[in-house]
Short mmCIF file of C-alpha atoms in Angstrom, two decimals:
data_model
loop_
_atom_site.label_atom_id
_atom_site.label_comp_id
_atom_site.label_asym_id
_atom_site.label_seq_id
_atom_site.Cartn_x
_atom_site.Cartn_y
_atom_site.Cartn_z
CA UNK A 1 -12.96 5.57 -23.40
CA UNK A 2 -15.21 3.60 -24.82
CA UNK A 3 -17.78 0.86 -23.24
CA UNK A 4 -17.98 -2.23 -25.04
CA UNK A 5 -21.50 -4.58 -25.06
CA UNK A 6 -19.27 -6.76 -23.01
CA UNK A 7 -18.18 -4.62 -20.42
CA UNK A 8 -14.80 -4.77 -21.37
CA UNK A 9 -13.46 -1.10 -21.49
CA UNK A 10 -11.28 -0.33 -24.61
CA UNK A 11 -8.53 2.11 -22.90
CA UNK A 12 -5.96 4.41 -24.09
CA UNK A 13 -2.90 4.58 -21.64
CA UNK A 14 -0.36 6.96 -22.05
CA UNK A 15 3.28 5.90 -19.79
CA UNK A 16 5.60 8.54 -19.54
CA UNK A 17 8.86 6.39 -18.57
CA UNK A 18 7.57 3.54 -20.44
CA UNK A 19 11.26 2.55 -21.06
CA UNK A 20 11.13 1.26 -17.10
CA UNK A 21 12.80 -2.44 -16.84
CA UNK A 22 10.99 -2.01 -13.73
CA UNK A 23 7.40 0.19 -13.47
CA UNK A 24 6.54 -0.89 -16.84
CA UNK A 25 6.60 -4.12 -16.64
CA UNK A 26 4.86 -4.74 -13.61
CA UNK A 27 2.06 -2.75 -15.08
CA UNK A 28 2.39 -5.02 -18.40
CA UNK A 29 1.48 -8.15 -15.98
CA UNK A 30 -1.33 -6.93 -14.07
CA UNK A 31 -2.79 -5.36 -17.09
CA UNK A 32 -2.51 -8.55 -18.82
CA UNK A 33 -4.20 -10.75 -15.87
CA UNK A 34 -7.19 -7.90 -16.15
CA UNK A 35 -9.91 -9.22 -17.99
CA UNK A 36 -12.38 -6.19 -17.63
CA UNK A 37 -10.12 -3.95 -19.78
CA UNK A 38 -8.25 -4.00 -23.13
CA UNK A 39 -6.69 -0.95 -24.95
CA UNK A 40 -3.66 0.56 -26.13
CA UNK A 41 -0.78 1.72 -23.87
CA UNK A 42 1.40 4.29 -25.43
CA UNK A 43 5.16 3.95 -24.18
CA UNK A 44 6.70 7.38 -24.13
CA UNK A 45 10.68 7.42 -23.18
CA UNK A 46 13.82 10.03 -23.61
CA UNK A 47 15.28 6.57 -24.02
CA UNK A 48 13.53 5.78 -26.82
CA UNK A 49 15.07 2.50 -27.91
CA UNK A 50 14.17 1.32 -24.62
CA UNK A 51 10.49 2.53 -25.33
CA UNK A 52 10.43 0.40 -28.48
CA UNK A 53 11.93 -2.70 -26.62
CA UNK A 54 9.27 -2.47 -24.27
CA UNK A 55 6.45 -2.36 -27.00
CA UNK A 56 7.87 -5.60 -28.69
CA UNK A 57 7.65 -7.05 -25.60
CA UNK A 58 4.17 -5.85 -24.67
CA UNK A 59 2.60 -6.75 -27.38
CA UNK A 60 4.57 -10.56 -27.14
CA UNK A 61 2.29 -11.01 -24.86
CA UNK A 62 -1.47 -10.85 -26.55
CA UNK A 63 0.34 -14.87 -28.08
CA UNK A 64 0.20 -16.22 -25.32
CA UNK A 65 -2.66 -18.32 -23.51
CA UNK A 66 -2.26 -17.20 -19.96
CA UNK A 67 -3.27 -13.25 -20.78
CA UNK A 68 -6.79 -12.70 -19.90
CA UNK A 69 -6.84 -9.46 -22.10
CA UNK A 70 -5.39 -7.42 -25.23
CA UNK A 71 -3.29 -4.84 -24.97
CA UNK A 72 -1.49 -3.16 -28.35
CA UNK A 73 1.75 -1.18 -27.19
CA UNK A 74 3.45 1.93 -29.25
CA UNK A 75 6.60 3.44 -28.81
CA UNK A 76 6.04 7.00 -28.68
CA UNK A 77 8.26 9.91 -29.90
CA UNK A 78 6.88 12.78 -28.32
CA UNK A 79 4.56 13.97 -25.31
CA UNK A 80 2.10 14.92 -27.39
CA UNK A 81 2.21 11.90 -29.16
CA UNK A 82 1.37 9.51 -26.05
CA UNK A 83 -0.63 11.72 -24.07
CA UNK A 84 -3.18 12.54 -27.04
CA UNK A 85 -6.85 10.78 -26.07
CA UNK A 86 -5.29 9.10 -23.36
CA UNK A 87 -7.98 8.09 -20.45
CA UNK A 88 -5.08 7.12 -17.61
CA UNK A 89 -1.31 8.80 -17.51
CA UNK A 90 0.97 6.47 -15.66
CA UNK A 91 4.57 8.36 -14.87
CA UNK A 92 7.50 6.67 -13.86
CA UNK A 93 10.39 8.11 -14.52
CA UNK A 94 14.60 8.17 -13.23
CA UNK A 95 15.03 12.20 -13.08
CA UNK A 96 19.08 11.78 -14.71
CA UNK A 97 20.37 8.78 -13.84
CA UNK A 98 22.16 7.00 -10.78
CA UNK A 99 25.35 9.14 -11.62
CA UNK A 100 23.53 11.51 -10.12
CA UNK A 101 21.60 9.56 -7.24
CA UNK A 102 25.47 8.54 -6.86
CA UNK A 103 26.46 12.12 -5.76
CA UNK A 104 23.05 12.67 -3.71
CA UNK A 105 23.00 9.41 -1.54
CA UNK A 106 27.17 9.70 -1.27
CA UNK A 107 28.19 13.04 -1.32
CA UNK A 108 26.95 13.98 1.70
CA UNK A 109 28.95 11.13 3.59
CA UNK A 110 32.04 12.93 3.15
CA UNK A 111 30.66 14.94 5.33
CA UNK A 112 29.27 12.51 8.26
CA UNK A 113 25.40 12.90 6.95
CA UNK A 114 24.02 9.37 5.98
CA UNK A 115 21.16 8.09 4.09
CA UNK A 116 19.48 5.20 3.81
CA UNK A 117 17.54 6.08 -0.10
CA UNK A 118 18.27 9.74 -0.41
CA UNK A 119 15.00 10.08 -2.92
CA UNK A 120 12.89 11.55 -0.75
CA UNK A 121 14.07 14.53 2.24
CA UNK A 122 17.68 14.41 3.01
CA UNK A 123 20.44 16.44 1.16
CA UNK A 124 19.79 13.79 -1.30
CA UNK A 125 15.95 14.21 -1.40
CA UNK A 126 16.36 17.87 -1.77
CA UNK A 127 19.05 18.00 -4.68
CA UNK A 128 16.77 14.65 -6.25
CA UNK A 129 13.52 17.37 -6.22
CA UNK A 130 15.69 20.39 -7.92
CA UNK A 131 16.15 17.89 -11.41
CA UNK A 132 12.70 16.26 -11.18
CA UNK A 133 10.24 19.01 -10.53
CA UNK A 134 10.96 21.24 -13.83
CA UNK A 135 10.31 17.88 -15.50
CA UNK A 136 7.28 17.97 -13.61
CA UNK A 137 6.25 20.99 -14.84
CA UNK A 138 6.82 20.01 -18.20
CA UNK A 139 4.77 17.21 -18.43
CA UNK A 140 2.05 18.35 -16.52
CA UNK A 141 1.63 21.46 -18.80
CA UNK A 142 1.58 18.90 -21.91
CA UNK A 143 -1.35 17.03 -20.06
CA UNK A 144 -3.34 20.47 -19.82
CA UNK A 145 -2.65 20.57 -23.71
CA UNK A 146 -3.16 17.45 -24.79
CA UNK A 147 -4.88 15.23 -22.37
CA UNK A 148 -6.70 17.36 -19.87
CA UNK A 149 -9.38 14.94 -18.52
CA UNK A 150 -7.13 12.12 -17.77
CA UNK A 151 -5.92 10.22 -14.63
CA UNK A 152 -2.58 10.63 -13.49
CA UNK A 153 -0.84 8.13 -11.83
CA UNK A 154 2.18 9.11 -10.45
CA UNK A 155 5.38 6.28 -9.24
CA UNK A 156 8.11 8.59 -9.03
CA UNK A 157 10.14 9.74 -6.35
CA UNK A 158 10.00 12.58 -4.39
CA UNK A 159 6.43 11.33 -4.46
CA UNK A 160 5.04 14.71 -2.43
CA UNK A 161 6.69 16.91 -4.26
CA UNK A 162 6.26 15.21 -7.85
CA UNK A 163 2.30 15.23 -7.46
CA UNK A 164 2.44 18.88 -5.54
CA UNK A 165 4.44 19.95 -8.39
CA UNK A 166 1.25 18.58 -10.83
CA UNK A 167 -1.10 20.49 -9.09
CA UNK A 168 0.88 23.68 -8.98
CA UNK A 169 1.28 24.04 -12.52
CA UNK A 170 -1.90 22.26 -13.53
CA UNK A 171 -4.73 22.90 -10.41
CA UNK A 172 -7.50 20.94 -12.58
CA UNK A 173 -5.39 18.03 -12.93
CA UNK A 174 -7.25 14.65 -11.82
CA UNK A 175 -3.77 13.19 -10.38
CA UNK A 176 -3.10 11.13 -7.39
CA UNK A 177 0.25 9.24 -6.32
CA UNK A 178 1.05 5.73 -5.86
CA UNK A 179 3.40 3.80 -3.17
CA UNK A 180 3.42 0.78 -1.75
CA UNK A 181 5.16 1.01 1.56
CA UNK A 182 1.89 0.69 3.77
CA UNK A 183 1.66 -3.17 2.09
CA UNK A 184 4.78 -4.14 4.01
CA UNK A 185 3.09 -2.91 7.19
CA UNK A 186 -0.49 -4.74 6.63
CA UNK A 187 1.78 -7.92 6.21
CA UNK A 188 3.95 -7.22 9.25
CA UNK A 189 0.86 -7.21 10.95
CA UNK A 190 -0.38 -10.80 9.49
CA UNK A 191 3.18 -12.02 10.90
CA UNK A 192 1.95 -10.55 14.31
CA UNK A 193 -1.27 -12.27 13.93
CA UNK A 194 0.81 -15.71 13.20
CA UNK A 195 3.26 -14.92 15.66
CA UNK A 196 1.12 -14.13 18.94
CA UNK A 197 -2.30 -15.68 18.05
CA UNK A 198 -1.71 -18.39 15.24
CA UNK A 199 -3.49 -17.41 13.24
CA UNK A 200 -3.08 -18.14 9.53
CA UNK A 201 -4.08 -17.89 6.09
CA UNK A 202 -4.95 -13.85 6.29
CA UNK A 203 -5.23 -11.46 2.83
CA UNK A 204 -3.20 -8.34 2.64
CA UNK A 205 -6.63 -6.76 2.05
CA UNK A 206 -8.41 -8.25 5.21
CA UNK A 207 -5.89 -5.90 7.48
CA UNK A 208 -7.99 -2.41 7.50
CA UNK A 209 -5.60 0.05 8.19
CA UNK A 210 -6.19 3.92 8.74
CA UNK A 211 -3.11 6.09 7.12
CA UNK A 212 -1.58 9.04 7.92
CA UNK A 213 0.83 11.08 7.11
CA UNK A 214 3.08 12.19 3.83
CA UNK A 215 4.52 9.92 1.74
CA UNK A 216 6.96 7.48 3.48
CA UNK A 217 6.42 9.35 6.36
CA UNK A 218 2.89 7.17 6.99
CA UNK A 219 1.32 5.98 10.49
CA UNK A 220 -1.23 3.98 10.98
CA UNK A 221 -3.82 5.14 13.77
CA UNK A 222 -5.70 2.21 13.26
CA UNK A 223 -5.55 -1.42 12.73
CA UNK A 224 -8.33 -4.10 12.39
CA UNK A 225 -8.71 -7.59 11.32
CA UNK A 226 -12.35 -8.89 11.08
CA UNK A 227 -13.37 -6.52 13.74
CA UNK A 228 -10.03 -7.19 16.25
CA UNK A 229 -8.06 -4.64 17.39
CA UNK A 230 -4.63 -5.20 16.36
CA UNK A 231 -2.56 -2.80 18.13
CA UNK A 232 -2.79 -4.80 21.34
CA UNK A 233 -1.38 -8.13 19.13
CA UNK A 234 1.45 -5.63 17.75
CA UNK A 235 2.43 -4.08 20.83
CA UNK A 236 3.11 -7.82 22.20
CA UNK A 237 4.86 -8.48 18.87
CA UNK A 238 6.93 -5.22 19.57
CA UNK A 239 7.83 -6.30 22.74
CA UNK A 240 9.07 -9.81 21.73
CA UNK A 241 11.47 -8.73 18.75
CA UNK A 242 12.25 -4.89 20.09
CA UNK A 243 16.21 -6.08 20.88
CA UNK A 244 16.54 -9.03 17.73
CA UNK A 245 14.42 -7.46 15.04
CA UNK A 246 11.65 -9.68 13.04
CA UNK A 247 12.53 -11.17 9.88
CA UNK A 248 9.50 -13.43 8.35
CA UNK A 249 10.70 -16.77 7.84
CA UNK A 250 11.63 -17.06 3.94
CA UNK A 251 12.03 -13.60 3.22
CA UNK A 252 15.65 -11.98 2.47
CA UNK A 253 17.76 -10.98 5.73
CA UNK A 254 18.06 -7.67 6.13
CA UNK A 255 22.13 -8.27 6.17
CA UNK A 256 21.90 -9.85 3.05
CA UNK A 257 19.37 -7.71 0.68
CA UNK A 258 19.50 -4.07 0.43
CA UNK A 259 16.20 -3.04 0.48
CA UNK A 260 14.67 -5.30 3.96
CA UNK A 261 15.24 -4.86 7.34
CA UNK A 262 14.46 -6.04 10.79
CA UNK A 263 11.84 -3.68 11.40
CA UNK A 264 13.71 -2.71 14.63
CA UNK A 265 13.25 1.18 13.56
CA UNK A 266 9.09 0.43 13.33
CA UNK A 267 8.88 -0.91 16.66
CA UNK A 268 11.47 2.17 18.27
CA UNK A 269 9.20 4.36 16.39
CA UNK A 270 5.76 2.38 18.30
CA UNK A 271 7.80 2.74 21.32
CA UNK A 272 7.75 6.38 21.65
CA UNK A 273 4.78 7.32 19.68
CA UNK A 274 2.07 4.59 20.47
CA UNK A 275 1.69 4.37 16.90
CA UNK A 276 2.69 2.01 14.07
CA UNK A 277 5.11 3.33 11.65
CA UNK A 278 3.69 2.72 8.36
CA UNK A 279 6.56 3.11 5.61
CA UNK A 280 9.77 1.09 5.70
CA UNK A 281 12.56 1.36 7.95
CA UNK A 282 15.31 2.84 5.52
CA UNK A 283 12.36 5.57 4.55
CA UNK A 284 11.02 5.80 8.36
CA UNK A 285 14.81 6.66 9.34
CA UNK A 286 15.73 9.45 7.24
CA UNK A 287 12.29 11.41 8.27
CA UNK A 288 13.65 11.60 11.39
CA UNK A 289 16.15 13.26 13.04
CA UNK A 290 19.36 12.05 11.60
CA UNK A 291 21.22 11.26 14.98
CA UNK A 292 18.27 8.94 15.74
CA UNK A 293 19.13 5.78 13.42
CA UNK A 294 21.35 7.31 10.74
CA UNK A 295 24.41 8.93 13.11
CA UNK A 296 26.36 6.06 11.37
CA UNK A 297 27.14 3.40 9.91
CA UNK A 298 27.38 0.79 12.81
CA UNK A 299 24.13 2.58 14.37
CA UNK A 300 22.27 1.52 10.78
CA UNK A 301 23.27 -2.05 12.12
CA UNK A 302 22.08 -2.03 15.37
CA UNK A 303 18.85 -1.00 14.07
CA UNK A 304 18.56 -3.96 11.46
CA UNK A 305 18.62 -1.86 8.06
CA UNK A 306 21.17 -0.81 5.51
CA UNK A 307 22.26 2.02 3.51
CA UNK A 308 21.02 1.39 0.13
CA UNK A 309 24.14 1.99 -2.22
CA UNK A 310 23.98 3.49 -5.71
CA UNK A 311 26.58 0.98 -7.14
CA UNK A 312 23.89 -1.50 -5.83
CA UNK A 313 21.38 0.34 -8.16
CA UNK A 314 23.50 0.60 -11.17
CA UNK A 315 24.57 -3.12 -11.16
CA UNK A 316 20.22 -4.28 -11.27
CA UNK A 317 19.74 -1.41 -13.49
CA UNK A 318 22.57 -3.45 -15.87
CA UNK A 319 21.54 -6.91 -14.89
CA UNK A 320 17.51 -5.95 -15.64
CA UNK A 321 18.60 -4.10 -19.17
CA UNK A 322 20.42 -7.51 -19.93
CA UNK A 323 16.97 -8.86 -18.86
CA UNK A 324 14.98 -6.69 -21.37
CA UNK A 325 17.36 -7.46 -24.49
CA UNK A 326 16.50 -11.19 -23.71
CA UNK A 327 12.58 -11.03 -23.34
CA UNK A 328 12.65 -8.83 -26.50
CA UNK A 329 14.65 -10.97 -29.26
CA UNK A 330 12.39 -14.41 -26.57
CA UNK A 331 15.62 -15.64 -25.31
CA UNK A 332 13.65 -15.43 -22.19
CA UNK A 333 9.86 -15.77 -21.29
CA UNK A 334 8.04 -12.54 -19.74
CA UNK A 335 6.99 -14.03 -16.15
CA UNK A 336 2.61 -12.50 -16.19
CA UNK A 337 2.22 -12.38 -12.53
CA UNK A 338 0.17 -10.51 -10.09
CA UNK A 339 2.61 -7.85 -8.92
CA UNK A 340 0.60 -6.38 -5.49
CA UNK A 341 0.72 -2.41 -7.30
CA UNK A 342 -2.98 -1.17 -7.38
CA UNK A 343 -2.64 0.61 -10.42
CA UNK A 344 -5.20 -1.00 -12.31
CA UNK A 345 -7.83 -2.22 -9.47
CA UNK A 346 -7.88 1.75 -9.17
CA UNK A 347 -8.48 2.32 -12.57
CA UNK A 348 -11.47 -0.37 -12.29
CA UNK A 349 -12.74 1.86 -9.09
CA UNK A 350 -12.56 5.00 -11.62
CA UNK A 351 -14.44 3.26 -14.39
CA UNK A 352 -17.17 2.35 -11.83
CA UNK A 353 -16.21 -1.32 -12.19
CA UNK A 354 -15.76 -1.88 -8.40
CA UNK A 355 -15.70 0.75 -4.95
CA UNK A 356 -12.11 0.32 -3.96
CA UNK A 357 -10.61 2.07 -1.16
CA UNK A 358 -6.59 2.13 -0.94
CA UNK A 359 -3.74 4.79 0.55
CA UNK A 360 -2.84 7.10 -1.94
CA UNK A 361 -1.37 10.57 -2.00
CA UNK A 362 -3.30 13.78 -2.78
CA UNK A 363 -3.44 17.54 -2.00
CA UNK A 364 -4.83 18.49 1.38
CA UNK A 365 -8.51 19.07 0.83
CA UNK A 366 -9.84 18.38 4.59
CA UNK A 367 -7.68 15.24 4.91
CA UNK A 368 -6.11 16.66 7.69
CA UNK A 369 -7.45 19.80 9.81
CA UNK A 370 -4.03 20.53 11.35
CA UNK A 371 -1.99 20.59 8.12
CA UNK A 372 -1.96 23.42 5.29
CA UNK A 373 -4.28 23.27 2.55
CA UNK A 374 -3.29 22.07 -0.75
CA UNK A 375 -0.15 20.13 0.46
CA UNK A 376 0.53 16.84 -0.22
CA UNK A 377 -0.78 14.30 1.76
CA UNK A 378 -1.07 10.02 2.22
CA UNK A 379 -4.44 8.73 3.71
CA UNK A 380 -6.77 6.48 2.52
CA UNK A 381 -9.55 7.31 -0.44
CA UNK A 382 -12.09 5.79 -2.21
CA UNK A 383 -11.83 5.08 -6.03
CA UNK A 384 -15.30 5.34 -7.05
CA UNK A 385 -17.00 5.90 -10.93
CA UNK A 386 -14.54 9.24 -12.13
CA UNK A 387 -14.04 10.03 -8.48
CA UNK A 388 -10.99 9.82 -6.22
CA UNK A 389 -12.50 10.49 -2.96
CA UNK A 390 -9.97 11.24 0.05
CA UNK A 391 -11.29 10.00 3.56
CA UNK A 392 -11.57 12.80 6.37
CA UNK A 393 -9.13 12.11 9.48
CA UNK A 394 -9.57 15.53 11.42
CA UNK A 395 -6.30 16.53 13.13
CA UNK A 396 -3.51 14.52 13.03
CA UNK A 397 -1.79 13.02 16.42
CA UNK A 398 -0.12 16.14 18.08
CA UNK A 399 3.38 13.77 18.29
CA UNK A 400 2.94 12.82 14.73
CA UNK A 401 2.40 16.28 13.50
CA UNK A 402 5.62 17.48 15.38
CA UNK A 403 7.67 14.51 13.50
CA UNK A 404 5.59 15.74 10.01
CA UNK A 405 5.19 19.38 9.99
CA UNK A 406 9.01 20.37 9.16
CA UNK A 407 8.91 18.14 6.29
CA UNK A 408 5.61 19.51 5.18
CA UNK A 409 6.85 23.42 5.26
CA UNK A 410 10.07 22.23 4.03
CA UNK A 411 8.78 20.54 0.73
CA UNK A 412 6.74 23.82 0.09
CA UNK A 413 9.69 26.20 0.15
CA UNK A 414 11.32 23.08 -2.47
CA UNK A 415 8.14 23.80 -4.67
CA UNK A 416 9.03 27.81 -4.06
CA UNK A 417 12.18 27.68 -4.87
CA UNK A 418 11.69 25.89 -8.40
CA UNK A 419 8.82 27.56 -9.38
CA UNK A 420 10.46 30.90 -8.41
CA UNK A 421 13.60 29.98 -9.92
CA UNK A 422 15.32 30.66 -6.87
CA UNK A 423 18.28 28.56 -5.61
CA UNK A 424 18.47 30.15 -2.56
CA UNK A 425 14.89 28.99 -1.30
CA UNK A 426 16.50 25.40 -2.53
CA UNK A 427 19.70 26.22 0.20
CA UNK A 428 17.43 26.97 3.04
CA UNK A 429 15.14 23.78 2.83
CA UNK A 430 18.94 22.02 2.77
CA UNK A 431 19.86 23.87 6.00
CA UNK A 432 16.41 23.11 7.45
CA UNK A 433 16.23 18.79 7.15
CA UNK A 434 16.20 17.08 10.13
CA UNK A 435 19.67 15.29 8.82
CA UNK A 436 21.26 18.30 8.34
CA UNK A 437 23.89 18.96 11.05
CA UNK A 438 26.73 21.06 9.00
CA UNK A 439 27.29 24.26 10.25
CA UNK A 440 26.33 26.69 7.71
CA UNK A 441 29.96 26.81 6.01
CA UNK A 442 30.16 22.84 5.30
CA UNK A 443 26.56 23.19 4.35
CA UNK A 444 26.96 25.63 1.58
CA UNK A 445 30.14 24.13 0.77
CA UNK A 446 28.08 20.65 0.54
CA UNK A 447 25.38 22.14 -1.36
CA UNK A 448 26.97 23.47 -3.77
CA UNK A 449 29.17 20.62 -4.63
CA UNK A 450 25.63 18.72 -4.78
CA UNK A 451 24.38 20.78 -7.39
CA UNK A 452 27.58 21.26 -9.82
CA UNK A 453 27.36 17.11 -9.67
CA UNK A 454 23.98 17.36 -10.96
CA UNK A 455 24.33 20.60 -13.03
CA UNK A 456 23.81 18.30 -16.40
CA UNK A 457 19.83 17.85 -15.57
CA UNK A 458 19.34 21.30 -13.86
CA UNK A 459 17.33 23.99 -15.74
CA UNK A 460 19.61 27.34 -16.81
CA UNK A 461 18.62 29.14 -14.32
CA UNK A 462 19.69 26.72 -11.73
CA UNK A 463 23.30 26.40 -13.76
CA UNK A 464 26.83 28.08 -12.75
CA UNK A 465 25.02 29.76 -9.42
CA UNK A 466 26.37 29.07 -6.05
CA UNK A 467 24.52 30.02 -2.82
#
């Protein structure tokens, strides 16, 4: 990378997944509303006509008047291609496609198991983790190769297991993992501020938060605005909306948009644990035991959320391709907008352009005193000149680390049993989810019907075996 007189960095990017209608064009925005850096993002897609869109309509955007910086985009056709002198490796990719998610979200209901994402634990977690981690193993290898001193930012989903999977093959990788389900929490908690003590006109960033836990799996042990203690304002929040549910006035009902909710599973969750349940609901509810919120259907109701369908998925996925086509022959204007991802303020806090402390997801180093080394944890960290710095929380809350620890030892034996190239490992961390209540007949049975649906983006060794 190289420092200009100006202080403007001039940046190489490589994006693996830069065909995203999604990832990639958030990061287009807040890279163009950046004026401390400028560069060259390399898009790098199995899709690769979607790559090329994507550059056309990157590089649209260095004509207009409201960019604050210049950014040249390239279709890549190979990892070696995009990842060559890169300074920061964004990945964001969909591990098949949502034929696939199709079978892991709705397979299992055949068989009375629900899920609310199914990206992340769950039958549908699990089976999600078998196609994406020997893709993780493939691209972290090519970083060794051919871009060994980068950042990694990873996006995708199973976020733990994705950035374990990094460090497993690649233990000197610098890579870290993104998500931004805390946000929604740090603005619950300005609605609890409005809501019991008026007060307005508070930042997402003003609401200090401690994190921990695994990714969307996250508590917060501590909340503060300017010094207050906030758990006594949410507690009184809890109590008020504990039997309706809180939906912020503007935002999507939770009846009517797939992806909100009422928040009623949060404020069960503060209920029991004296602690505020820091990912979403529809995540928060498959971590747990699956007779808690997802026994059924009409128990999903009563607790204000919904089960995210794959048909819902494909139909944006169609609408947002139709979206692309138009931006790239300008039948439609790119919308350059802050997006709230912290992608690139963290890449400022790694070029010593700012100290910027966020959650983020990283191997175990001390994090957590109670927890295995080397696994995959969320807690805050500072972003500091070439430094990623996790913050030190000791042990975590004995309740909490009962709800965590199953998932933890479970996602290991998931990184066993594709490095080991065993599908058996893959069967017991099926058997051993919290959701899981088969007896072991309907769970092989389900299983392997899971994995013949998703055969197509398996490794061979994973192909034509039944457990």
């Amino acid at each position: 990378m190289n420092f200009k007189k100006d202080k403007v960095y001039d940046l190489n990017i490589a994006y693996i997944g830069g065909g995203s209608q999604g990832w990639a064009w958030g990061l287009m925005s807040d890279l163009a509303l950046e004026p401390s850096l400028n560069g060259r993002v390399r898009l790098y897609d199995i899709d690769h006509k979607a790559a090329e869109n994507n550059a056309i309509i990157g590089n649209e955007l260095n004509k207009r008047d409201d960019v604050k910086s210049q950014w040249h985009y390239v279709k890549s056709d190979s990892l070696k291609d995009a990842l060559t002198g890169a300074d920061f490796v964004v990945i964001s990719i969909l591990p098949g496609t949502f034929d696939e998610m199709d079978s892991d979200v709705h397979t299992p209901e055949d068989y009375g198991i629900y899920q609310s994402v199914g990206d992340t634990v769950g039958p549908g977690g699990i089976i999600r983790a078998l196609r994406t981690l020997p893709m993780y193993e493939e691209i972290a290898l090519a970083i060794k190769e051919y871009s060994k001193d980068a950042w990694v930012i990873n996006f995708t989903n199973p976020m733990t297991l994705c950035t374990r999977m990094l460090y497993k093959t690649f233990p000197e990788i610098k890579a870290f993992g993104n998500c931004h389900e805390v946000f929604g929490t740090q603005k619950l908690l300005i609605s609890a501020l409005k809501d019991i003590c008026d007060i307005d006109d508070v930042k997402r960033e003003e609401i200090k938060v401690d994190v921990v836990g695994i990714n969307h799996f996250t508590w917060v042990t501590k909340a503060t605005y300017k010094g207050m203690d906030l758990f006594p304002i949410y507690e009184q929040f809890v109590d008020k909306y504990y039997e309706t549910g809180f939906v912020k006035e503007g935002d999507d009902n939770w009846m009517n948009n797939a992806f909100a909710s009422g928040q009623r599973v949060k404020f069960e969750l503060f209920k029991q644990y004296g602690y505020i349940a820091a990912a979403g609901d529809r995540h928060l509810a498959e971590a747990c035991k699956g007779s808690w919120f997802l026994k059924s259907p009409d128990r999903v109701k009563d607790y204000t959320f919904g089960l995210t369908k794959v048909d819902y998925r494909k139909e944006k996925q169609k609408n947002l391709r139709e979206k692309g086509l138009r931006l790239r022959n300008l039948e439609e204007q790119f919308e350059i907008k802050e997006t709230g991802e912290e992608a690139v303020q963290q890449m400022r806090g790694i070029l010593g352009l700012r100290d910027f402390v966020t959650n983020t997801n990283l191997p175990n180093k001390g994090q957590f005193s109670n927890l295995p080394k080397d696994v995959v944890v969320e807690t805050n960290a500072l972003f500091r000149r070439d430094r990623v710095m996790p913050i030190t929380m000791g042990d975590m809350p004995m309740s909490l680390l009962g709800l965590t620890m199953p998932h933890v030892t479970n996602q290991e034996l998931v990184i066993e049993a594709v490095t080991e190239r065993d599908l058996k490992k893959a069967f017991r961390a099926f058997i051993n989810d919290p959701n899981m209540k088969l007896d072991l007949h309907e769970a092989r049975q389900l299983f392997n019907k899971m994995v013949k649906n998703t055969e197509k983006y398996l490794p061979d060794y994973f192909k034509n075996v039944e457990v």
